[in-house]
Amino acid sequence: MQYKILVIDDDNDFVDATKLLLEANDYQVITANNGQEGFQKVKKESPDLILLDMMMTYKTEGAETAKAITADAAVKDVPIIMITGAKKEYSFPFELKADQDNLPIKAILEKPVDPENLLKNVSIFLSKRGKEHYESMSMTEKLISKWKGKEGNLIMILHEVQNHYGYVPRNVAFDLSRHLDIPLARIYEVISFYHYFKLQEPGKHIISICIGTACYLKGAPQLLKEIKNLLNIEEGQITQDGMFQLQGVRCLGCCGLAPVIMIDDKIYGNLKPNDLIDIISKYTNKKVSVS
Ligand code: FES
């Protein structure tokens, strides 16, 4: 498989030299001369890696482009190597460091870039991405060959992916886009149109709180308030550690035990708000406390 690398830089000499270097090492290279064009190419071309110049038309253009990429669900996982000649000369309005949680920047290389160091970094981040890619690939390939040429194949494949993972991982959406030759944006349109498809990995434990009539009358609103308070999330959300997902349901079929919650497939009935700390704590290694 040939990896695709996008080089975003307004320095044509650097772009040409980098393109030559990468192509000589069997990478496919596409280029853009500014942040806006670069962002559009990220969306359109689905590159495996981005080399992004920090200072183009203005000194933080690269960082703004990285932020725009991070904010776009369809492309936020594409790794970025930031290239800068300005790291020492300017203070940026944010801390410029690699591997921040909120930015996909994996490394920062200073100009003039040592070709060997560049190739080493490219190889590291592509092999990491390649591993994830490989893990998802076999299943994606199987699904594609199963549904290829059949009407409505995208929906059928997305259903199988959703059933398998509990959501549609971004790297699978990338693979589908490439192999089915469907724009990534179209795939995300379909995913967001149908409520059934999810883009986020589900919580490890699903807490279903019944807000059907019997439970409602017996205190479900107070239970719901207490669970939200304990987990610090709203209905439909997942806790930051991914441990719990909270959802409201209409009836769990055991109204005689009202009010009722279900965690995964275990029912807890006749509950009072005070019972919840101990129940939720059973699913964690630490005691849950009231905030
Ligand atoms: S209304 Fe809650 S279990 Fe039926």
Tab-separated table of C-alpha atoms and ligand atoms in Angstrom:
chain	number	residue	atom	x	y	z
A	1	MET	CA	0.000	0.000	0.000
A	2	GLN	CA	1.321	3.458	-0.902
A	3	TYR	CA	0.829	6.120	1.763
A	4	LYS	CA	-0.399	9.543	0.760
A	5	ILE	CA	1.307	12.594	2.328
A	6	LEU	CA	0.049	16.161	2.078
A	7	VAL	CA	2.698	18.903	2.251
A	8	ILE	CA	1.264	22.327	3.165
A	9	ASP	CA	3.840	25.097	2.832
A	10	ASP	CA	4.106	28.422	0.989
A	11	ASP	CA	7.835	27.921	0.373
A	12	ASN	CA	7.936	26.400	-3.114
A	13	ASP	CA	11.570	25.336	-2.818
A	14	PHE	CA	10.829	23.418	0.363
A	15	VAL	CA	7.719	21.857	-1.180
A	16	ASP	CA	9.609	20.739	-4.317
A	17	ALA	CA	12.556	19.318	-2.381
A	18	THR	CA	10.302	17.511	0.108
A	19	LYS	CA	8.142	16.110	-2.686
A	20	LEU	CA	11.235	14.741	-4.433
A	21	LEU	CA	12.542	13.209	-1.224
A	22	LEU	CA	9.252	11.562	-0.302
A	23	GLU	CA	8.495	10.305	-3.804
A	24	ALA	CA	11.975	8.797	-3.993
A	25	ASN	CA	10.973	6.855	-0.872
A	26	ASP	CA	7.804	5.564	-2.488
A	27	TYR	CA	5.286	7.916	-0.895
A	28	GLN	CA	2.528	9.562	-2.866
A	29	VAL	CA	2.722	13.333	-2.363
A	30	ILE	CA	0.132	16.052	-2.786
A	31	THR	CA	0.797	19.698	-2.003
A	32	ALA	CA	-0.935	22.922	-0.987
A	33	ASN	CA	0.451	26.453	-0.699
A	34	ASN	CA	-1.616	27.778	2.196
A	35	GLY	CA	-3.733	26.699	5.123
A	36	GLN	CA	-7.088	27.079	3.426
A	37	GLU	CA	-6.097	25.099	0.345
A	38	GLY	CA	-4.427	22.572	2.630
A	39	PHE	CA	-7.581	22.083	4.723
A	40	GLN	CA	-9.653	21.539	1.579
A	41	LYS	CA	-7.161	18.944	0.338
A	42	VAL	CA	-7.213	17.137	3.693
A	43	LYS	CA	-10.990	16.778	3.312
A	44	LYS	CA	-10.887	15.839	-0.354
A	45	GLU	CA	-7.823	13.590	-0.528
A	46	SER	CA	-7.864	11.854	2.880
A	47	PRO	CA	-4.053	11.850	3.294
A	48	ASP	CA	-2.361	9.476	5.747
A	49	LEU	CA	-0.073	12.198	7.100
A	50	ILE	CA	0.305	15.979	6.847
A	51	LEU	CA	3.501	18.026	6.841
A	52	LEU	CA	2.322	21.474	7.859
A	53	ASP	CA	4.316	24.687	7.836
A	54	MET	CA	3.630	26.862	10.854
A	55	MET	CA	4.261	30.297	9.403
A	56	MET	CA	2.776	31.007	5.990
A	57	THR	CA	0.809	34.151	5.116
A	58	TYR	CA	0.671	34.910	8.831
A	59	LYS	CA	2.744	33.481	11.614
A	60	THR	CA	0.182	31.125	13.168
A	61	GLU	CA	-1.516	29.986	9.942
A	62	GLY	CA	-0.230	26.437	10.415
A	63	ALA	CA	-1.586	26.243	13.964
A	64	GLU	CA	-4.972	27.606	12.868
A	65	THR	CA	-5.063	24.997	10.107
A	66	ALA	CA	-4.218	22.258	12.632
A	67	LYS	CA	-7.059	23.476	14.850
A	68	ALA	CA	-9.500	23.449	11.911
A	69	ILE	CA	-8.459	19.869	11.137
A	70	THR	CA	-8.931	18.861	14.777
A	71	ALA	CA	-12.394	20.379	14.845
A	72	ASP	CA	-13.546	18.378	11.822
A	73	ALA	CA	-14.793	14.929	12.832
A	74	ALA	CA	-14.039	13.483	9.403
A	75	VAL	CA	-10.314	14.267	9.435
A	76	LYS	CA	-9.327	14.928	13.040
A	77	ASP	CA	-7.221	11.760	13.366
A	78	VAL	CA	-4.865	12.470	10.488
A	79	PRO	CA	-1.423	12.904	12.127
A	80	ILE	CA	0.415	16.176	11.556
A	81	ILE	CA	4.129	16.889	11.594
A	82	MET	CA	4.555	20.622	12.114
A	83	ILE	CA	7.441	22.225	10.263
A	84	THR	CA	8.685	25.563	11.493
A	85	GLY	CA	11.545	27.938	11.033
A	86	ALA	CA	10.056	30.264	13.626
A	87	LYS	CA	9.985	28.207	16.798
A	88	LYS	CA	12.787	30.142	18.428
A	89	GLU	CA	12.032	33.567	17.020
A	90	TYR	CA	8.391	34.072	18.000
A	91	SER	CA	6.265	33.382	20.989
A	92	PHE	CA	3.007	31.845	19.849
A	93	PRO	CA	-0.350	32.594	21.463
A	94	PHE	CA	-0.432	28.955	22.688
A	95	GLU	CA	2.075	26.421	23.821
A	96	LEU	CA	3.594	24.781	20.762
A	97	LYS	CA	4.439	21.262	21.690
A	98	ALA	CA	3.953	17.901	20.082
A	99	ASP	CA	1.349	15.301	21.007
A	100	GLN	CA	-1.037	17.606	22.841
A	101	ASP	CA	-4.354	15.922	23.464
A	102	ASN	CA	-6.275	18.686	21.786
A	103	LEU	CA	-4.083	18.898	18.678
A	104	PRO	CA	-3.121	16.142	16.246
A	105	ILE	CA	0.450	17.460	16.053
A	106	LYS	CA	2.735	14.469	16.520
A	107	ALA	CA	6.130	16.105	16.053
A	108	ILE	CA	7.667	19.501	15.426
A	109	LEU	CA	10.656	19.744	13.090
A	110	GLU	CA	12.682	22.900	12.679
A	111	LYS	CA	13.840	24.213	9.331
A	112	PRO	CA	16.212	23.515	7.745
A	113	VAL	CA	14.791	20.022	8.072
A	114	ASP	CA	17.269	17.177	8.081
A	115	PRO	CA	16.013	14.758	5.361
A	116	GLU	CA	16.921	11.692	7.406
A	117	ASN	CA	15.081	13.008	10.453
A	118	LEU	CA	12.065	13.877	8.327
A	119	LEU	CA	11.940	10.382	6.811
A	120	LYS	CA	12.354	8.816	10.253
A	121	ASN	CA	9.407	10.807	11.664
A	122	VAL	CA	7.254	10.149	8.623
A	123	SER	CA	7.948	6.438	8.924
A	124	ILE	CA	7.171	6.360	12.692
A	125	PHE	CA	3.792	8.039	12.385
A	126	LEU	CA	2.787	6.224	9.246
A	127	SER	CA	3.635	2.853	10.746
A	128	LYS	CA	1.508	3.690	13.814
A	129	ARG	CA	-1.308	4.724	11.544
A	130	GLY	CA	-0.628	1.689	9.356
A	131	LYS	CA	-1.082	-0.641	12.316
A	132	GLU	CA	-4.503	0.794	13.113
A	133	HIS	CA	-5.244	0.780	9.424
A	134	TYR	CA	-4.236	-2.877	9.108
A	135	GLU	CA	-6.371	-3.913	12.082
A	136	SER	CA	-9.472	-2.412	10.571
A	137	MET	CA	-8.557	-3.298	7.010
A	138	SER	CA	-9.290	-6.994	6.907
A	139	MET	CA	-12.836	-6.500	8.094
A	140	THR	CA	-13.417	-3.543	5.782
A	141	GLU	CA	-12.094	-5.482	2.811
A	142	LYS	CA	-14.322	-8.437	3.592
A	143	LEU	CA	-17.358	-6.196	3.834
A	144	ILE	CA	-16.507	-4.445	0.596
A	145	SER	CA	-16.110	-7.661	-1.354
A	146	LYS	CA	-19.358	-8.978	0.167
A	147	TRP	CA	-21.408	-5.930	-0.847
A	148	LYS	CA	-19.525	-4.697	-3.906
A	149	GLY	CA	-21.785	-3.807	-6.823
A	150	LYS	CA	-24.963	-4.337	-4.783
A	151	GLU	CA	-27.518	-1.592	-4.472
A	152	GLY	CA	-27.412	0.333	-1.181
A	153	ASN	CA	-24.065	-1.232	-0.315
A	154	LEU	CA	-22.839	1.756	1.709
A	155	ILE	CA	-25.767	1.525	4.142
A	156	MET	CA	-25.406	-2.247	4.460
A	157	ILE	CA	-21.679	-1.970	5.136
A	158	LEU	CA	-22.204	0.826	7.666
A	159	HIS	CA	-24.782	-1.357	9.453
A	160	GLU	CA	-22.285	-4.204	9.735
A	161	VAL	CA	-19.552	-1.844	10.930
A	162	GLN	CA	-21.902	-0.303	13.523
A	163	ASN	CA	-22.942	-3.766	14.757
A	164	HIS	CA	-19.343	-4.911	15.000
A	165	TYR	CA	-17.760	-1.902	16.736
A	166	GLY	CA	-20.823	-0.277	18.313
A	167	TYR	CA	-19.983	2.805	16.230
A	168	VAL	CA	-18.320	3.723	12.932
A	169	PRO	CA	-14.594	4.324	13.581
A	170	ARG	CA	-13.001	7.093	11.547
A	171	ASN	CA	-10.316	4.896	10.030
A	172	VAL	CA	-13.020	2.548	8.709
A	173	ALA	CA	-14.869	5.508	7.178
A	174	PHE	CA	-11.578	6.496	5.476
A	175	ASP	CA	-11.137	2.977	4.078
A	176	LEU	CA	-14.715	2.865	2.800
A	177	SER	CA	-14.239	6.204	1.097
A	178	ARG	CA	-11.148	4.952	-0.714
A	179	HIS	CA	-12.333	1.501	-1.680
A	180	LEU	CA	-15.885	2.421	-2.674
A	181	ASP	CA	-14.719	5.660	-4.276
A	182	ILE	CA	-17.322	7.632	-2.346
A	183	PRO	CA	-16.309	11.068	-0.970
A	184	LEU	CA	-15.702	10.973	2.770
A	185	ALA	CA	-18.111	13.884	3.214
A	186	ARG	CA	-20.900	11.765	1.642
A	187	ILE	CA	-20.184	8.904	4.047
A	188	TYR	CA	-20.428	11.284	7.012
A	189	GLU	CA	-23.653	12.720	5.602
A	190	VAL	CA	-25.184	9.240	5.649
A	191	ILE	CA	-23.852	8.492	9.143
A	192	SER	CA	-25.243	11.711	10.577
A	193	PHE	CA	-28.601	11.357	8.799
A	194	TYR	CA	-29.460	8.028	10.454
A	195	HIS	CA	-29.831	8.109	14.223
A	196	TYR	CA	-28.743	4.466	14.402
A	197	PHE	CA	-25.161	5.174	13.336
A	198	LYS	CA	-22.799	6.528	15.954
A	199	LEU	CA	-19.468	8.269	15.499
A	200	GLN	CA	-18.379	7.938	19.082
A	201	GLU	CA	-17.302	4.741	20.778
A	202	PRO	CA	-20.023	3.729	23.286
A	203	GLY	CA	-19.343	3.831	27.027
A	204	LYS	CA	-18.065	0.645	28.663
A	205	HIS	CA	-21.208	0.362	30.810
A	206	ILE	CA	-24.580	1.537	29.574
A	207	ILE	CA	-26.846	2.907	32.296
A	208	SER	CA	-30.469	2.892	31.185
A	209	ILE	CA	-32.780	4.792	33.466
A	210	CYS	CA	-36.473	4.132	33.050
A	211	ILE	CA	-38.574	7.266	32.768
A	212	GLY	CA	-41.779	5.382	31.908
A	213	THR	CA	-44.965	6.311	33.788
A	214	ALA	CA	-44.645	3.860	36.710
A	215	CYS	CA	-41.007	4.741	37.333
A	216	TYR	CA	-41.642	8.419	36.830
A	217	LEU	CA	-44.348	8.447	39.498
A	218	LYS	CA	-42.140	6.493	41.910
A	219	GLY	CA	-39.156	8.839	41.747
A	220	ALA	CA	-37.282	8.362	38.438
A	221	PRO	CA	-36.690	12.142	38.077
A	222	GLN	CA	-34.834	12.185	41.414
A	223	LEU	CA	-32.796	9.133	40.380
A	224	LEU	CA	-31.927	10.743	37.074
A	225	LYS	CA	-30.830	13.932	38.814
A	226	GLU	CA	-28.619	11.944	41.202
A	227	ILE	CA	-26.998	9.876	38.424
A	228	LYS	CA	-26.235	13.011	36.416
A	229	ASN	CA	-24.720	14.552	39.510
A	230	LEU	CA	-22.610	11.479	40.317
A	231	LEU	CA	-21.307	11.020	36.796
A	232	ASN	CA	-21.270	14.669	35.804
A	233	ILE	CA	-22.951	13.966	32.467
A	234	GLU	CA	-26.317	14.581	30.856
A	235	GLU	CA	-28.595	12.013	29.263
A	236	GLY	CA	-27.090	10.679	26.031
A	237	GLN	CA	-23.541	11.496	27.128
A	238	ILE	CA	-20.512	9.371	28.017
A	239	THR	CA	-18.259	10.045	30.989
A	240	GLN	CA	-14.821	11.432	30.177
A	241	ASP	CA	-13.111	8.164	31.072
A	242	GLY	CA	-15.464	6.288	28.717
A	243	MET	CA	-16.718	4.149	31.607
A	244	PHE	CA	-20.442	5.038	31.624
A	245	GLN	CA	-23.025	6.084	29.082
A	246	LEU	CA	-26.367	7.382	30.336
A	247	GLN	CA	-29.602	6.932	28.435
A	248	GLY	CA	-33.274	7.330	29.269
A	249	VAL	CA	-35.690	4.567	28.252
A	250	ARG	CA	-39.489	4.378	28.330
A	251	CYS	CA	-40.084	1.056	30.089
A	252	LEU	CA	-37.797	-1.783	31.096
A	253	GLY	CA	-40.678	-4.235	31.498
A	254	CYS	CA	-40.470	-4.551	35.283
A	255	CYS	CA	-42.796	-1.790	36.428
A	256	GLY	CA	-43.496	-3.684	39.694
A	257	LEU	CA	-39.923	-2.801	40.753
A	258	ALA	CA	-40.289	0.910	39.935
A	259	PRO	CA	-38.217	3.020	39.925
A	260	VAL	CA	-35.746	0.984	37.924
A	261	ILE	CA	-32.383	1.369	36.259
A	262	MET	CA	-30.494	-1.185	34.181
A	263	ILE	CA	-26.680	-1.246	33.943
A	264	ASP	CA	-25.653	-3.318	30.932
A	265	ASP	CA	-28.097	-6.240	31.369
A	266	LYS	CA	-28.572	-6.111	35.149
A	267	ILE	CA	-31.742	-4.603	36.591
A	268	TYR	CA	-31.776	-2.618	39.848
A	269	GLY	CA	-35.243	-1.899	41.258
A	270	ASN	CA	-37.042	-0.162	44.153
A	271	LEU	CA	-34.256	2.410	44.150
A	272	LYS	CA	-33.717	5.542	46.149
A	273	PRO	CA	-31.192	8.197	45.103
A	274	ASN	CA	-28.940	7.204	48.025
A	275	ASP	CA	-28.578	3.652	46.624
A	276	LEU	CA	-26.883	4.849	43.469
A	277	ILE	CA	-23.392	5.594	44.802
A	278	ASP	CA	-22.858	1.981	45.896
A	279	ILE	CA	-24.320	0.535	42.720
A	280	ILE	CA	-22.222	2.688	40.399
A	281	SER	CA	-19.099	2.164	42.496
A	282	LYS	CA	-19.349	-1.594	41.835
A	283	TYR	CA	-18.496	-0.889	38.192
A	284	THR	CA	-15.431	1.187	38.952
A	285	ASN	CA	-12.296	0.526	40.933
A	286	LYS	CA	-12.825	3.625	42.980
A	287	LYS	CA	-15.618	4.921	45.131
A	288	VAL	CA	-17.829	7.399	43.311
A	289	SER	CA	-18.415	10.600	45.267
A	290	VAL	CA	-21.044	13.290	45.108
A	291	SER	CA	-19.768	16.546	43.626
B	1	FES	S1	-42.226	2.124	33.620
B	1	FES	FE1	-40.283	1.696	34.428
B	1	FES	S2	-40.094	-0.401	34.190
B	1	FES	FE2	-41.984	0.035	33.304
